């Protein structure tokens, strides 16, 4: 849900709650958006990724009702109010697509055997929409945290993430991996996360001091994203089957050098991206620990080229935007497209001193195919989903 810049999501959720429901909320919960620094489409191949949660949130103000009705106020969408009974499908129209995520989460909770009672929820956020920063994961997890707080349920962050992924897979119809929800659930202030998408092990990696995290929204609508995303999944599965492994995670160097050449050309390139980008995550973790922004930049550039040439999920305007930002940064950091592809954002890690120059270069040197300027967000690595009050 889009931001009204003068107030925080927390303030808007609390004030919206008061307006709509006539009394103060009992609990407040939040969950952040995420940006992926490296390791794209590796999650459903059970490889590594390296996201960080960012300081753009969805906040839910909540109080219980004494029946089974859930009322949901979307503070940033003109106070649109929806209601549904627990266990019943609400009427989701084009203008209330966001409600699917709320209903999906309630359905997942019930499927887990938890008794969900009625509730009043007011939702506000400042996550850019449609930019590939996982506004939906942050909505799912914020709702889950709010309902947990109301009902006194304890939940490990991994379980929270898996519940969010399930809500998205089953109820919102997107076959995403676990990257977005794990990032939102487990973010650590000032750190990226080396995420093992098989074991769900997470190792926080310190961002080198003085490094700016820039998220540059290309304003390119992410067309074809669902069909191309699913096609990439199928191609990766075909590659794993062709190599006789459970997932591309399991392809060793020797297996690749002996059998990689037997794959069909397109499938081979898809696999090469996944195998190399997962490896780059491990190298990036080492570079992070050494504070080596030069090596971090090299890996990010290679990752972009791999997405462009092997996985074919970039578009020319995004390639140009990443190259333009990289030109300003030189070898003092890196820039690459982030997220599922076909639009969305470029992520850059660069010395803080270069932020002004990057902004200026993007303002003068970039326009989307439909003539729009990019939006530059300077973000901080944030903590994971939690209860605020
Ligand atoms: C989307 C999906 C994630 C992940 C990324 C690509 O954000 O939701 O699960 O696959 O694309 O890395």
mmCIF file of C-alpha atoms in Angstrom, residues 61-236:
data_model
loop_
_atom_site.group_PDB
_atom_site.id
_atom_site.type_symbol
_atom_site.label_atom_id
_atom_site.label_comp_id
_atom_site.label_asym_id
_atom_site.label_seq_id
_atom_site.Cartn_x
_atom_site.Cartn_y
_atom_site.Cartn_z
ATOM 1 C CA UNK A 61 -3.237 -2.400 14.139
ATOM 2 C CA UNK A 62 -5.533 -5.037 15.616
ATOM 3 C CA UNK A 63 -8.195 -5.813 18.194
ATOM 4 C CA UNK A 64 -10.370 -8.905 18.676
ATOM 5 C CA UNK A 65 -14.098 -9.155 17.959
ATOM 6 C CA UNK A 66 -16.315 -11.507 19.894
ATOM 7 C CA UNK A 67 -17.673 -13.257 16.780
ATOM 8 C CA UNK A 68 -16.059 -14.781 13.677
ATOM 9 C CA UNK A 69 -16.033 -11.705 11.451
ATOM 10 C CA UNK A 70 -12.742 -10.220 10.278
ATOM 11 C CA UNK A 71 -12.947 -6.567 9.276
ATOM 12 C CA UNK A 72 -10.000 -5.127 7.413
ATOM 13 C CA UNK A 73 -9.328 -1.460 6.767
ATOM 14 C CA UNK A 74 -6.833 -0.504 4.030
ATOM 15 C CA UNK A 75 -5.718 2.906 5.318
ATOM 16 C CA UNK A 76 -3.665 3.729 2.222
ATOM 17 C CA UNK A 77 -6.426 2.817 -0.213
ATOM 18 C CA UNK A 78 -8.901 5.497 0.742
ATOM 19 C CA UNK A 79 -9.889 3.661 3.945
ATOM 20 C CA UNK A 80 -11.446 0.868 1.936
ATOM 21 C CA UNK A 81 -13.120 -1.524 4.383
ATOM 22 C CA UNK A 82 -13.677 -5.224 3.693
ATOM 23 C CA UNK A 83 -15.135 -7.961 5.877
ATOM 24 C CA UNK A 84 -15.399 -11.700 5.745
ATOM 25 C CA UNK A 85 -16.276 -14.544 8.064
ATOM 26 C CA UNK A 86 -13.475 -16.822 9.187
ATOM 27 C CA UNK A 87 -13.748 -19.923 7.023
ATOM 28 C CA UNK A 88 -15.657 -18.204 4.244
ATOM 29 C CA UNK A 89 -14.306 -16.787 1.016
ATOM 30 C CA UNK A 90 -14.760 -13.018 0.830
ATOM 31 C CA UNK A 91 -15.818 -11.278 -2.299
ATOM 32 C CA UNK A 92 -12.475 -10.289 -3.818
ATOM 33 C CA UNK A 93 -12.770 -7.773 -6.622
ATOM 34 C CA UNK A 94 -10.045 -6.224 -8.719
ATOM 35 C CA UNK A 95 -9.833 -3.350 -6.282
ATOM 36 C CA UNK A 96 -9.429 -5.623 -3.256
ATOM 37 C CA UNK A 97 -6.776 -8.057 -4.519
ATOM 38 C CA UNK A 98 -4.809 -7.329 -1.364
ATOM 39 C CA UNK A 99 -7.565 -9.056 0.605
ATOM 40 C CA UNK A 100 -6.462 -12.410 -0.843
ATOM 41 C CA UNK A 101 -3.294 -12.247 1.231
ATOM 42 C CA UNK A 102 -5.236 -11.565 4.431
ATOM 43 C CA UNK A 103 -7.720 -14.330 3.726
ATOM 44 C CA UNK A 104 -4.927 -16.640 2.621
ATOM 45 C CA UNK A 105 -3.136 -16.171 5.898
ATOM 46 C CA UNK A 106 -6.313 -16.803 7.918
ATOM 47 C CA UNK A 107 -6.934 -19.982 5.894
ATOM 48 C CA UNK A 108 -3.362 -21.186 6.525
ATOM 49 C CA UNK A 109 -3.771 -20.600 10.269
ATOM 50 C CA UNK A 110 -6.990 -22.603 10.315
ATOM 51 C CA UNK A 111 -5.384 -25.382 8.298
ATOM 52 C CA UNK A 112 -2.676 -25.488 10.989
ATOM 53 C CA UNK A 113 -5.412 -26.172 13.547
ATOM 54 C CA UNK A 114 -5.340 -22.745 15.177
ATOM 55 C CA UNK A 115 -8.669 -21.294 16.275
ATOM 56 C CA UNK A 116 -8.916 -17.900 14.606
ATOM 57 C CA UNK A 117 -11.527 -15.588 16.102
ATOM 58 C CA UNK A 118 -13.002 -12.408 14.669
ATOM 59 C CA UNK A 119 -10.795 -9.339 14.537
ATOM 60 C CA UNK A 120 -10.613 -5.732 13.454
ATOM 61 C CA UNK A 121 -7.478 -4.948 11.460
ATOM 62 C CA UNK A 122 -6.215 -1.634 10.088
ATOM 63 C CA UNK A 123 -3.360 -1.882 7.598
ATOM 64 C CA UNK A 124 -0.918 0.802 6.464
ATOM 65 C CA UNK A 125 2.454 0.616 4.775
ATOM 66 C CA UNK A 126 5.211 2.363 2.885
ATOM 67 C CA UNK A 127 6.438 -0.476 0.671
ATOM 68 C CA UNK A 128 6.581 0.659 -2.988
ATOM 69 C CA UNK A 129 3.933 -1.341 -4.865
ATOM 70 C CA UNK A 130 4.644 -3.463 -7.906
ATOM 71 C CA UNK A 131 8.376 -2.839 -7.624
ATOM 72 C CA UNK A 132 9.324 -6.389 -6.676
ATOM 73 C CA UNK A 133 10.132 -5.564 -3.051
ATOM 74 C CA UNK A 134 7.722 -8.150 -1.637
ATOM 75 C CA UNK A 135 4.928 -5.949 -0.408
ATOM 76 C CA UNK A 136 2.749 -9.080 -0.389
ATOM 77 C CA UNK A 137 5.119 -11.035 1.885
ATOM 78 C CA UNK A 138 5.262 -8.092 4.269
ATOM 79 C CA UNK A 139 1.443 -7.908 4.305
ATOM 80 C CA UNK A 140 1.072 -11.658 4.956
ATOM 81 C CA UNK A 141 3.590 -11.656 7.776
ATOM 82 C CA UNK A 142 2.295 -8.468 9.405
ATOM 83 C CA UNK A 143 -1.226 -9.945 9.455
ATOM 84 C CA UNK A 144 0.097 -13.186 10.887
ATOM 85 C CA UNK A 145 2.035 -11.334 13.586
ATOM 86 C CA UNK A 146 -1.003 -9.254 14.519
ATOM 87 C CA UNK A 147 -3.258 -12.314 14.798
ATOM 88 C CA UNK A 148 -0.573 -14.135 16.815
ATOM 89 C CA UNK A 149 -0.336 -11.188 19.202
ATOM 90 C CA UNK A 150 -4.117 -11.079 19.643
ATOM 91 C CA UNK A 151 -4.325 -14.802 20.317
ATOM 92 C CA UNK A 152 -1.115 -15.248 22.307
ATOM 93 C CA UNK A 153 0.406 -17.732 19.825
ATOM 94 C CA UNK A 154 4.178 -18.138 19.749
ATOM 95 C CA UNK A 155 5.735 -18.913 16.419
ATOM 96 C CA UNK A 156 9.306 -19.495 15.255
ATOM 97 C CA UNK A 157 10.269 -17.088 12.443
ATOM 98 C CA UNK A 158 10.879 -19.993 10.039
ATOM 99 C CA UNK A 159 7.334 -21.252 10.629
ATOM 100 C CA UNK A 160 6.054 -17.706 10.122
ATOM 101 C CA UNK A 161 7.862 -17.541 6.786
ATOM 102 C CA UNK A 162 6.575 -20.916 5.613
ATOM 103 C CA UNK A 163 3.011 -19.949 6.540
ATOM 104 C CA UNK A 164 3.389 -16.775 4.460
ATOM 105 C CA UNK A 165 4.748 -18.728 1.510
ATOM 106 C CA UNK A 166 1.846 -21.157 1.760
ATOM 107 C CA UNK A 167 -0.680 -18.315 1.823
ATOM 108 C CA UNK A 168 0.905 -16.968 -1.347
ATOM 109 C CA UNK A 169 1.228 -20.353 -3.130
ATOM 110 C CA UNK A 170 -2.199 -21.738 -2.331
ATOM 111 C CA UNK A 171 -4.427 -18.716 -1.892
ATOM 112 C CA UNK A 172 -2.856 -15.960 -3.981
ATOM 113 C CA UNK A 173 -1.860 -18.317 -6.815
ATOM 114 C CA UNK A 174 1.840 -17.426 -6.989
ATOM 115 C CA UNK A 175 4.341 -20.292 -7.004
ATOM 116 C CA UNK A 176 7.088 -18.257 -5.322
ATOM 117 C CA UNK A 177 9.944 -19.751 -3.327
ATOM 118 C CA UNK A 178 10.665 -18.929 0.299
ATOM 119 C CA UNK A 179 13.045 -15.999 -0.240
ATOM 120 C CA UNK A 180 10.626 -13.138 0.366
ATOM 121 C CA UNK A 181 8.986 -14.493 3.492
ATOM 122 C CA UNK A 182 12.264 -15.673 5.072
ATOM 123 C CA UNK A 183 13.767 -12.222 4.545
ATOM 124 C CA UNK A 184 10.781 -10.478 6.086
ATOM 125 C CA UNK A 185 10.640 -12.895 9.040
ATOM 126 C CA UNK A 186 14.347 -13.025 9.862
ATOM 127 C CA UNK A 187 15.842 -9.652 8.894
ATOM 128 C CA UNK A 188 18.647 -8.340 11.109
ATOM 129 C CA UNK A 189 19.404 -4.616 11.501
ATOM 130 C CA UNK A 190 22.513 -3.615 9.517
ATOM 131 C CA UNK A 191 22.908 -7.089 8.007
ATOM 132 C CA UNK A 192 22.179 -9.072 4.895
ATOM 133 C CA UNK A 193 21.224 -12.733 5.347
ATOM 134 C CA UNK A 194 23.034 -15.640 3.767
ATOM 135 C CA UNK A 195 19.975 -17.838 3.315
ATOM 136 C CA UNK A 196 20.303 -21.542 2.658
ATOM 137 C CA UNK A 197 17.018 -22.196 0.886
ATOM 138 C CA UNK A 198 17.225 -25.941 1.546
ATOM 139 C CA UNK A 199 17.914 -26.059 5.284
ATOM 140 C CA UNK A 200 16.451 -22.559 5.905
ATOM 141 C CA UNK A 201 19.596 -21.813 7.873
ATOM 142 C CA UNK A 202 20.279 -18.063 8.000
ATOM 143 C CA UNK A 203 23.623 -16.414 8.693
ATOM 144 C CA UNK A 204 23.543 -12.636 9.191
ATOM 145 C CA UNK A 205 26.306 -10.884 7.243
ATOM 146 C CA UNK A 206 27.347 -7.347 8.245
ATOM 147 C CA UNK A 207 27.050 -4.765 5.503
ATOM 148 C CA UNK A 208 30.417 -3.009 5.195
ATOM 149 C CA UNK A 209 30.319 0.238 7.204
ATOM 150 C CA UNK A 210 29.701 3.354 5.161
ATOM 151 C CA UNK A 211 27.824 1.341 2.513
ATOM 152 C CA UNK A 212 24.568 2.719 1.129
ATOM 153 C CA UNK A 213 21.819 0.316 0.081
ATOM 154 C CA UNK A 214 20.095 1.967 -2.886
ATOM 155 C CA UNK A 215 16.926 0.505 -4.306
ATOM 156 C CA UNK A 216 16.205 2.101 -7.661
ATOM 157 C CA UNK A 217 12.686 1.545 -8.931
ATOM 158 C CA UNK A 218 12.769 1.434 -12.740
ATOM 159 C CA UNK A 219 8.991 2.021 -12.896
ATOM 160 C CA UNK A 220 8.819 -0.740 -15.480
ATOM 161 C CA UNK A 221 5.674 -2.750 -14.969
ATOM 162 C CA UNK A 222 6.678 -6.340 -14.437
ATOM 163 C CA UNK A 223 4.803 -7.786 -17.401
ATOM 164 C CA UNK A 224 4.742 -11.554 -18.080
ATOM 165 C CA UNK A 225 6.082 -12.076 -14.627
ATOM 166 C CA UNK A 226 3.891 -15.026 -13.641
ATOM 167 C CA UNK A 227 4.140 -16.973 -16.892
ATOM 168 C CA UNK A 228 7.887 -16.366 -17.290
ATOM 169 C CA UNK A 229 8.491 -17.146 -13.606
ATOM 170 C CA UNK A 230 6.702 -20.473 -13.910
ATOM 171 C CA UNK A 231 8.519 -21.245 -17.157
ATOM 172 C CA UNK A 232 11.883 -20.652 -15.451
ATOM 173 C CA UNK A 233 10.836 -23.017 -12.669
ATOM 174 C CA UNK A 234 9.979 -25.710 -15.208
ATOM 175 C CA UNK A 235 13.273 -25.226 -17.046
ATOM 176 C CA UNK A 236 15.221 -25.518 -13.797
#
